[in-house]
Amino acid sequence: MTVSARNQAPEGEKIVVENVLVTGGAGYIGSHTCKELASNGLVPVSLDNLVYGHREFVQWGPFVQGDIADGRLLDALFAEHRFAAVIHFAAFAYVGESVQDPGKYYRNNVAGTISLLEAMRRGGCSDIIFSSTCATYGMPDADLIGEETRQEPINPYGRGKLMVETILRDYQAAYGIRHGILRYFNAAGADPDGAIGERHDPETHLVPLAIRAALGQAGPLTIFGSDYPTPDGTAIRDYIHVTDLADAHVRALTHLRRERASVVCNLGTGRGSSVQEVIETVAAIAGREVPVLRGARRPGDPPRLVSANGRAREVLGWVPQRSAIATIVADAWNWHSREG
Ligand SMILES: O=c1ccn([C@@H]2O[C@H](COP(=O)(O)OP(=O)(O)O[C@H]3O[C@H](CO)[C@H](O)[C@H](O)[C@H]3O)[C@@H](O)[C@H]2O)c(=O)[nH]1
């Protein structure tokens, strides 16, 4: 499956452009998506300010260091590469920090996105895939969260992502810019070939922290709450392999260009794993215990977040391939044990 696009070619000039601008292409999900784009015959051009990204994760296309707030840089890039589409990952993603410093989040995640959308208008590019999040749903009590579940985010990170979703709808209505809004549940795992993986500083996510605890590279894992109304008392999340997320982005791009219609999809498996189950899976794959401490609930953590994924299956033909929790942990284990 490939996406090729004719992008604003002057009359009579037949130019097939297959460049895709990937903002945040040096980040975790961005870099895995670049690999997937390249294996589908596209050229990802990564724009990343390297505040959280890693230069060495950009292996499948050109790299440009810069910021989405820099309109002149964006104009130069659109002129040079005549992008068929944009995949927009660049964002800050620490929920706790967004509560402490909302200005940082609204400036980068919301105002930065407007800067990018304006550059798309000037550059004549009309397709964007946007990284949204289950955090836009807040604390839903639905067993399975569907795209129509009420979005009531409870922190500035989630509210900023929801604002961008609204902005994208308005830009479509007014300027004809089509969007694919992808609401990720819990991204985890690593490239099965071991070329790239998850590296955050600071690391706050469960799977890498449990693995690093097992490896002795970090202290014991604190289980945030053992008194949730769940079968084992620990919180349940829907873990989705990063390569399955990457595949969904290429599918969403294909959908936008083929159907010329926007799409909004949750990306999850429809199955949840508890913190306790993740720890047991890590212990089984590592062949050693995960040292743990039992701590209080983390403020703002819902007991259970599990996605319905019927729409992504039907509209994008997306079927997660590596998102069994054992596969996620095995791929993450391979990556972290080599990262040392
Ligand atoms: O040291 C830890 C870290 C996490 N957890 C638990 O493990 C589960 C998963 O936590 P993560 O921090 O890995 O993931 P979150 O569900 O909090 O975060 C996800 O959802 C967030 C929005 O809510 C952001 O989108 C974020 O980037 C994304 O990974 C939660 O129940 C959490 O309480 C622990 O028990 N101990």
Coordinates of C-alpha atoms and ligand atoms in Angstrom, one line a residue:
M1 CA 0.0 0.0 0.0
T2 CA 1.5 3.3 -1.0
V3 CA 0.3 6.8 -1.0
S4 CA 1.4 9.0 -3.9
A5 CA 0.1 12.5 -4.4
R6 CA 0.2 15.2 -6.9
N7 CA 0.8 18.3 -4.9
Q8 CA -0.2 21.6 -6.5
A9 CA 1.8 20.8 -9.7
P10 CA 1.6 23.7 -12.2
E11 CA -0.6 23.0 -15.3
G12 CA 1.1 20.5 -17.6
E13 CA 3.9 19.6 -15.1
K14 CA 3.5 16.1 -13.8
I15 CA 5.3 15.9 -10.5
V16 CA 4.6 13.0 -8.2
V17 CA 5.5 14.0 -4.7
E18 CA 5.8 11.4 -2.1
N19 CA 7.3 13.5 0.7
V20 CA 5.6 13.6 4.0
L21 CA 6.4 16.1 6.8
V22 CA 6.7 14.3 10.1
T23 CA 6.9 16.7 13.0
G24 CA 8.4 15.0 16.0
G25 CA 10.0 12.5 13.8
A26 CA 12.8 11.9 16.2
G27 CA 10.4 11.0 19.0
Y28 CA 9.1 7.6 20.0
I29 CA 6.0 7.1 17.9
G30 CA 7.2 9.5 15.2
S31 CA 10.4 7.6 14.5
H32 CA 8.5 4.2 14.3
T33 CA 6.1 5.9 11.9
C34 CA 8.9 7.1 9.7
K35 CA 10.1 3.5 9.3
E36 CA 6.6 2.4 8.3
L37 CA 6.3 5.3 5.8
A38 CA 9.6 4.4 4.2
S39 CA 8.6 0.8 3.9
N40 CA 5.5 2.0 2.1
G41 CA 7.6 3.9 -0.5
L42 CA 7.2 7.3 1.1
V43 CA 9.9 9.8 2.1
P44 CA 9.5 11.0 5.7
V45 CA 11.1 14.4 6.3
S46 CA 11.5 14.7 10.1
L47 CA 11.2 18.1 11.7
D48 CA 12.2 17.9 15.4
N49 CA 13.6 20.5 17.8
L50 CA 15.3 17.7 19.7
V51 CA 14.0 18.9 23.1
Y52 CA 12.8 15.4 23.7
G53 CA 13.6 13.7 20.4
H54 CA 16.8 11.7 19.5
R55 CA 18.7 12.5 16.4
E56 CA 19.8 8.8 16.1
F57 CA 16.2 7.7 15.8
V58 CA 15.9 9.5 12.4
Q59 CA 17.0 6.7 10.0
W60 CA 14.5 6.7 7.2
G61 CA 14.7 10.1 5.6
P62 CA 16.0 13.6 5.9
F63 CA 16.3 15.3 9.3
V64 CA 15.7 19.0 9.9
Q65 CA 16.3 20.5 13.4
G66 CA 13.7 23.2 14.1
D67 CA 10.5 24.1 15.7
I68 CA 6.9 24.0 14.4
A69 CA 6.5 27.6 15.7
D70 CA 9.1 28.8 13.1
G71 CA 6.8 29.9 10.2
R72 CA 9.7 30.9 8.0
L73 CA 11.4 27.5 8.4
L74 CA 8.1 25.8 7.6
D75 CA 7.6 27.9 4.5
A76 CA 11.1 26.9 3.3
L77 CA 10.4 23.2 3.9
F78 CA 7.0 23.3 2.2
A79 CA 8.6 25.0 -0.8
E80 CA 11.5 22.6 -1.0
H81 CA 9.7 19.3 -0.4
R82 CA 6.1 20.0 -1.7
F83 CA 4.7 17.7 1.0
A84 CA 1.9 15.4 0.1
A85 CA 0.8 15.4 3.7
V86 CA 1.8 16.2 7.3
I87 CA 1.9 13.8 10.2
H88 CA 2.0 15.8 13.4
F89 CA 3.5 14.2 16.5
A90 CA 5.5 17.2 17.9
A91 CA 4.1 17.8 21.3
F92 CA 4.9 17.8 25.0
A93 CA 3.3 14.8 26.7
Y94 CA 3.8 14.8 30.5
V95 CA 0.4 15.1 32.1
G96 CA 1.8 16.1 35.5
E97 CA 4.0 18.9 34.0
S98 CA 1.0 20.2 32.0
V99 CA -0.8 20.8 35.3
Q100 CA 2.3 22.6 36.8
D101 CA 3.0 24.6 33.6
P102 CA 0.0 24.8 31.4
G103 CA 1.4 27.8 29.4
K104 CA 4.2 25.5 28.1
Y105 CA 1.7 23.0 26.9
Y106 CA -0.8 25.4 25.3
R107 CA 2.1 27.3 23.6
N108 CA 3.7 24.3 22.1
N109 CA 0.8 21.9 21.6
V110 CA -1.9 24.3 20.6
A111 CA -0.2 27.5 19.3
G112 CA 2.5 25.4 17.6
T113 CA -0.1 23.4 15.8
I114 CA -1.8 26.6 14.5
S115 CA 1.6 27.7 13.2
L116 CA 1.9 24.4 11.4
L117 CA -1.7 24.6 10.0
E118 CA -1.1 28.1 8.7
A119 CA 2.1 26.9 7.0
M120 CA 0.1 24.1 5.4
R121 CA -2.4 26.7 4.0
R122 CA 0.4 28.8 2.6
G123 CA 2.1 25.8 1.2
G124 CA -1.0 24.3 -0.4
C125 CA -1.0 21.1 1.6
S126 CA -4.4 19.8 2.7
D127 CA -3.9 16.5 4.6
I128 CA -2.8 16.2 8.2
I129 CA -2.7 13.3 10.6
F130 CA -2.8 14.4 14.2
S131 CA -1.7 12.6 17.4
S132 CA -4.5 12.8 19.8
T133 CA -5.0 10.8 23.0
C134 CA -7.3 8.9 25.3
A135 CA -6.6 11.7 27.7
T136 CA -9.2 13.7 25.8
Y137 CA -11.9 11.4 27.4
G138 CA -10.9 12.2 31.0
M139 CA -12.4 9.8 33.5
P140 CA -15.1 8.0 31.4
D141 CA -17.1 5.3 33.1
A142 CA -17.7 3.4 29.8
D143 CA -16.4 -0.2 29.8
L144 CA -15.2 0.4 26.2
I145 CA -14.4 3.9 25.1
G146 CA -15.8 4.7 21.6
E147 CA -15.1 7.8 19.5
E148 CA -18.5 9.1 20.5
T149 CA -17.8 8.8 24.3
R150 CA -18.0 12.3 25.8
Q151 CA -14.6 14.1 25.8
E152 CA -14.1 15.8 29.2
P153 CA -10.3 16.0 29.7
I154 CA -9.2 16.6 33.3
N155 CA -5.7 18.2 32.7
P156 CA -4.2 20.8 30.4
Y157 CA -2.4 18.2 28.3
G158 CA -5.8 16.5 27.4
R159 CA -7.6 19.8 27.0
G160 CA -4.9 21.1 24.6
K161 CA -5.2 18.0 22.5
L162 CA -9.0 18.4 22.4
M163 CA -8.6 22.1 21.5
V164 CA -6.6 21.0 18.5
E165 CA -9.2 18.5 17.5
T166 CA -11.7 21.4 17.4
I167 CA -9.4 23.6 15.5
L168 CA -8.9 20.9 12.9
R169 CA -12.6 20.7 12.4
D170 CA -12.9 24.4 11.9
Y171 CA -9.9 24.4 9.5
Q172 CA -11.6 21.7 7.5
A173 CA -14.9 23.6 7.3
A174 CA -13.2 26.9 6.4
Y175 CA -10.1 26.0 4.4
G176 CA -10.7 22.4 3.3
I177 CA -7.7 20.9 5.3
R178 CA -8.6 17.3 5.9
H179 CA -7.6 15.5 9.1
G180 CA -7.0 12.1 10.5
I181 CA -7.4 12.4 14.3
L182 CA -5.9 9.3 16.0
R183 CA -6.5 9.0 19.7
Y184 CA -3.8 6.7 21.1
F185 CA -4.3 4.6 24.2
N186 CA -1.1 3.4 25.9
A187 CA 1.7 3.3 23.4
A188 CA 4.3 0.7 24.3
G189 CA 6.8 -1.8 22.9
A190 CA 9.7 -1.2 20.4
D191 CA 10.7 -1.8 16.8
P192 CA 10.9 -5.6 16.5
D193 CA 14.2 -5.2 14.6
G194 CA 15.7 -3.3 17.6
A195 CA 16.6 -0.3 15.5
I196 CA 14.6 2.2 17.7
G197 CA 12.6 2.0 20.9
E198 CA 11.2 4.0 23.8
R199 CA 13.5 6.5 25.4
H200 CA 12.1 9.2 27.6
D201 CA 13.9 11.5 30.0
P202 CA 12.4 11.5 32.6
E203 CA 10.8 8.1 32.1
T204 CA 7.3 7.9 33.6
H205 CA 5.7 5.0 31.7
L206 CA 4.9 1.7 33.2
V207 CA 6.4 -0.8 30.7
P208 CA 9.9 0.8 30.6
L209 CA 10.0 1.4 34.3
A210 CA 9.1 -2.2 35.1
I211 CA 11.7 -3.5 32.7
R212 CA 14.4 -1.1 34.1
A213 CA 13.5 -2.2 37.6
A214 CA 13.9 -5.9 36.6
L215 CA 17.3 -5.0 34.9
G216 CA 18.4 -3.2 38.1
Q217 CA 18.9 0.0 36.0
A218 CA 16.3 1.8 38.1
G219 CA 14.9 1.4 41.6
P220 CA 11.8 -0.6 42.4
L221 CA 8.7 0.1 40.5
T222 CA 6.0 1.9 42.6
I223 CA 2.5 0.5 41.9
F224 CA 0.3 3.6 41.9
G225 CA -2.7 2.2 43.8
S226 CA -3.8 -1.3 44.7
D227 CA -7.3 -0.4 45.8
Y228 CA -9.0 0.3 42.4
P229 CA -12.3 -1.4 41.7
T230 CA -10.6 -3.9 39.3
P231 CA -10.1 -7.6 39.7
D232 CA -6.6 -7.3 41.2
G233 CA -7.0 -3.8 42.6
T234 CA -4.5 -2.2 40.1
A235 CA -5.4 0.1 37.2
I236 CA -6.3 -1.2 33.8
R237 CA -5.0 0.3 30.5
D238 CA -5.1 -0.6 26.9
Y239 CA -1.5 -1.1 25.7
I240 CA -0.9 -0.8 22.0
H241 CA 2.3 -1.7 20.2
V242 CA 4.1 1.3 18.7
T243 CA 4.5 -0.5 15.4
D244 CA 0.7 -1.1 15.2
L245 CA 0.3 2.6 15.9
A246 CA 2.8 3.4 13.0
D247 CA 0.8 1.1 10.7
A248 CA -2.4 3.0 11.6
H249 CA -0.8 6.3 10.6
V250 CA 0.0 5.1 7.1
R251 CA -3.5 3.6 6.8
A252 CA -5.1 6.9 7.9
L253 CA -3.0 8.8 5.4
T254 CA -4.1 6.4 2.6
H255 CA -7.7 6.9 3.7
L256 CA -7.4 10.7 3.6
R257 CA -6.0 10.7 0.1
R258 CA -8.2 8.0 -1.3
E259 CA -11.5 8.9 0.2
R260 CA -10.8 12.6 0.4
A261 CA -12.5 12.5 3.8
S262 CA -11.5 13.1 7.3
V263 CA -11.5 10.4 9.9
V264 CA -11.4 10.2 13.7
C265 CA -10.3 6.9 15.3
N266 CA -9.3 5.5 18.6
L267 CA -6.2 3.3 18.5
G268 CA -6.4 0.6 21.1
T269 CA -6.8 -3.2 21.2
G270 CA -10.2 -3.4 23.0
R271 CA -8.5 -5.4 25.8
G272 CA -7.1 -4.1 29.0
S273 CA -4.1 -5.2 31.1
S274 CA -3.7 -4.3 34.8
V275 CA -0.5 -2.9 36.3
Q276 CA -0.2 -6.3 38.1
E277 CA -0.5 -8.2 34.8
V278 CA 2.1 -6.1 33.1
I279 CA 4.5 -6.7 36.0
E280 CA 3.9 -10.4 35.9
T281 CA 4.5 -10.4 32.1
V282 CA 7.8 -8.5 32.5
A283 CA 8.9 -11.0 35.2
A284 CA 8.0 -14.0 33.0
I285 CA 9.9 -12.6 30.0
A286 CA 12.9 -11.3 32.0
G287 CA 13.1 -14.6 34.0
R288 CA 13.5 -12.6 37.2
E289 CA 11.3 -10.7 39.7
V290 CA 10.4 -7.1 39.2
P291 CA 11.1 -5.3 42.5
V292 CA 8.0 -3.3 43.5
L293 CA 6.7 -1.0 46.2
R294 CA 3.0 -0.3 46.8
G295 CA 2.2 3.4 46.7
A296 CA -0.8 5.7 46.6
R297 CA -2.9 6.3 43.5
R298 CA -1.5 8.9 41.1
P299 CA -3.8 11.9 41.0
G300 CA -6.0 11.9 37.9
D301 CA -5.5 8.2 37.0
P302 CA -8.8 6.6 36.1
P303 CA -9.3 2.9 37.2
R304 CA -9.8 1.7 33.6
L305 CA -9.2 3.0 30.1
V306 CA -9.9 0.5 27.3
S307 CA -10.7 1.4 23.8
A308 CA -13.4 0.1 21.4
N309 CA -11.5 -0.3 18.2
G310 CA -14.3 -1.2 15.7
R311 CA -14.0 2.0 13.8
A312 CA -10.2 1.7 13.1
R313 CA -10.8 -1.9 12.0
E314 CA -13.7 -1.0 9.7
V315 CA -12.6 2.4 8.3
L316 CA -8.8 1.8 8.1
G317 CA -8.8 -2.0 7.9
W318 CA -6.4 -1.9 10.9
V319 CA -5.8 -5.0 12.8
P320 CA -3.2 -4.8 15.6
Q321 CA -0.5 -7.4 14.9
R322 CA 1.9 -7.1 17.9
S323 CA -0.2 -5.8 20.7
A324 CA -0.6 -8.9 22.8
I325 CA 0.9 -7.7 26.1
A326 CA 3.5 -10.5 26.0
T327 CA 4.7 -9.4 22.5
I328 CA 4.8 -5.7 23.6
V329 CA 6.9 -6.6 26.6
A330 CA 9.2 -8.9 24.7
D331 CA 10.0 -6.2 22.1
A332 CA 10.5 -3.6 24.8
W333 CA 12.7 -6.0 26.8
N334 CA 14.9 -6.6 23.7
W335 CA 15.3 -2.9 23.3
H336 CA 15.9 -1.9 26.9
S337 CA 18.3 -4.8 27.6
R338 CA 20.5 -3.6 24.7
E339 CA 20.2 0.1 25.6
G340 CA 22.0 -0.8 28.9
Ligands
LIG1 O1 5.7 4.0 38.0 C1 4.5 3.8 37.5 C2 4.0 4.3 36.3 C3 2.7 4.0 36.0 N1 2.0 3.2 36.8 C4 0.6 2.9 36.4 O2 0.6 2.3 35.1 C5 -0.5 2.6 34.3 C6 0.0 3.2 33.0 O3 0.7 4.4 33.3 P1 1.6 5.2 32.2 O4 2.2 6.4 33.0 O5 2.5 4.3 31.6 O6 0.6 5.7 31.2 P2 -0.7 6.6 31.4 O7 -1.9 5.8 31.2 O8 -0.6 7.5 32.6 O9 -0.3 7.6 30.2 C7 -0.8 7.6 28.9 O10 -1.9 8.4 28.9 C8 -1.6 9.8 29.2 C9 -2.8 10.5 29.2 O11 -3.6 10.2 30.3 C10 -0.6 10.3 28.2 O12 -1.2 10.4 26.9 C11 0.6 9.5 28.2 O13 1.6 9.9 27.3 C12 0.2 8.0 27.9 O14 1.3 7.2 28.0 C13 -1.3 3.6 35.1 O15 -2.3 2.9 35.7 C14 -0.3 4.1 36.2 O16 -0.9 4.5 37.4 C15 2.4 2.7 38.0 O17 1.7 2.0 38.7 N2 3.7 3.0 38.3

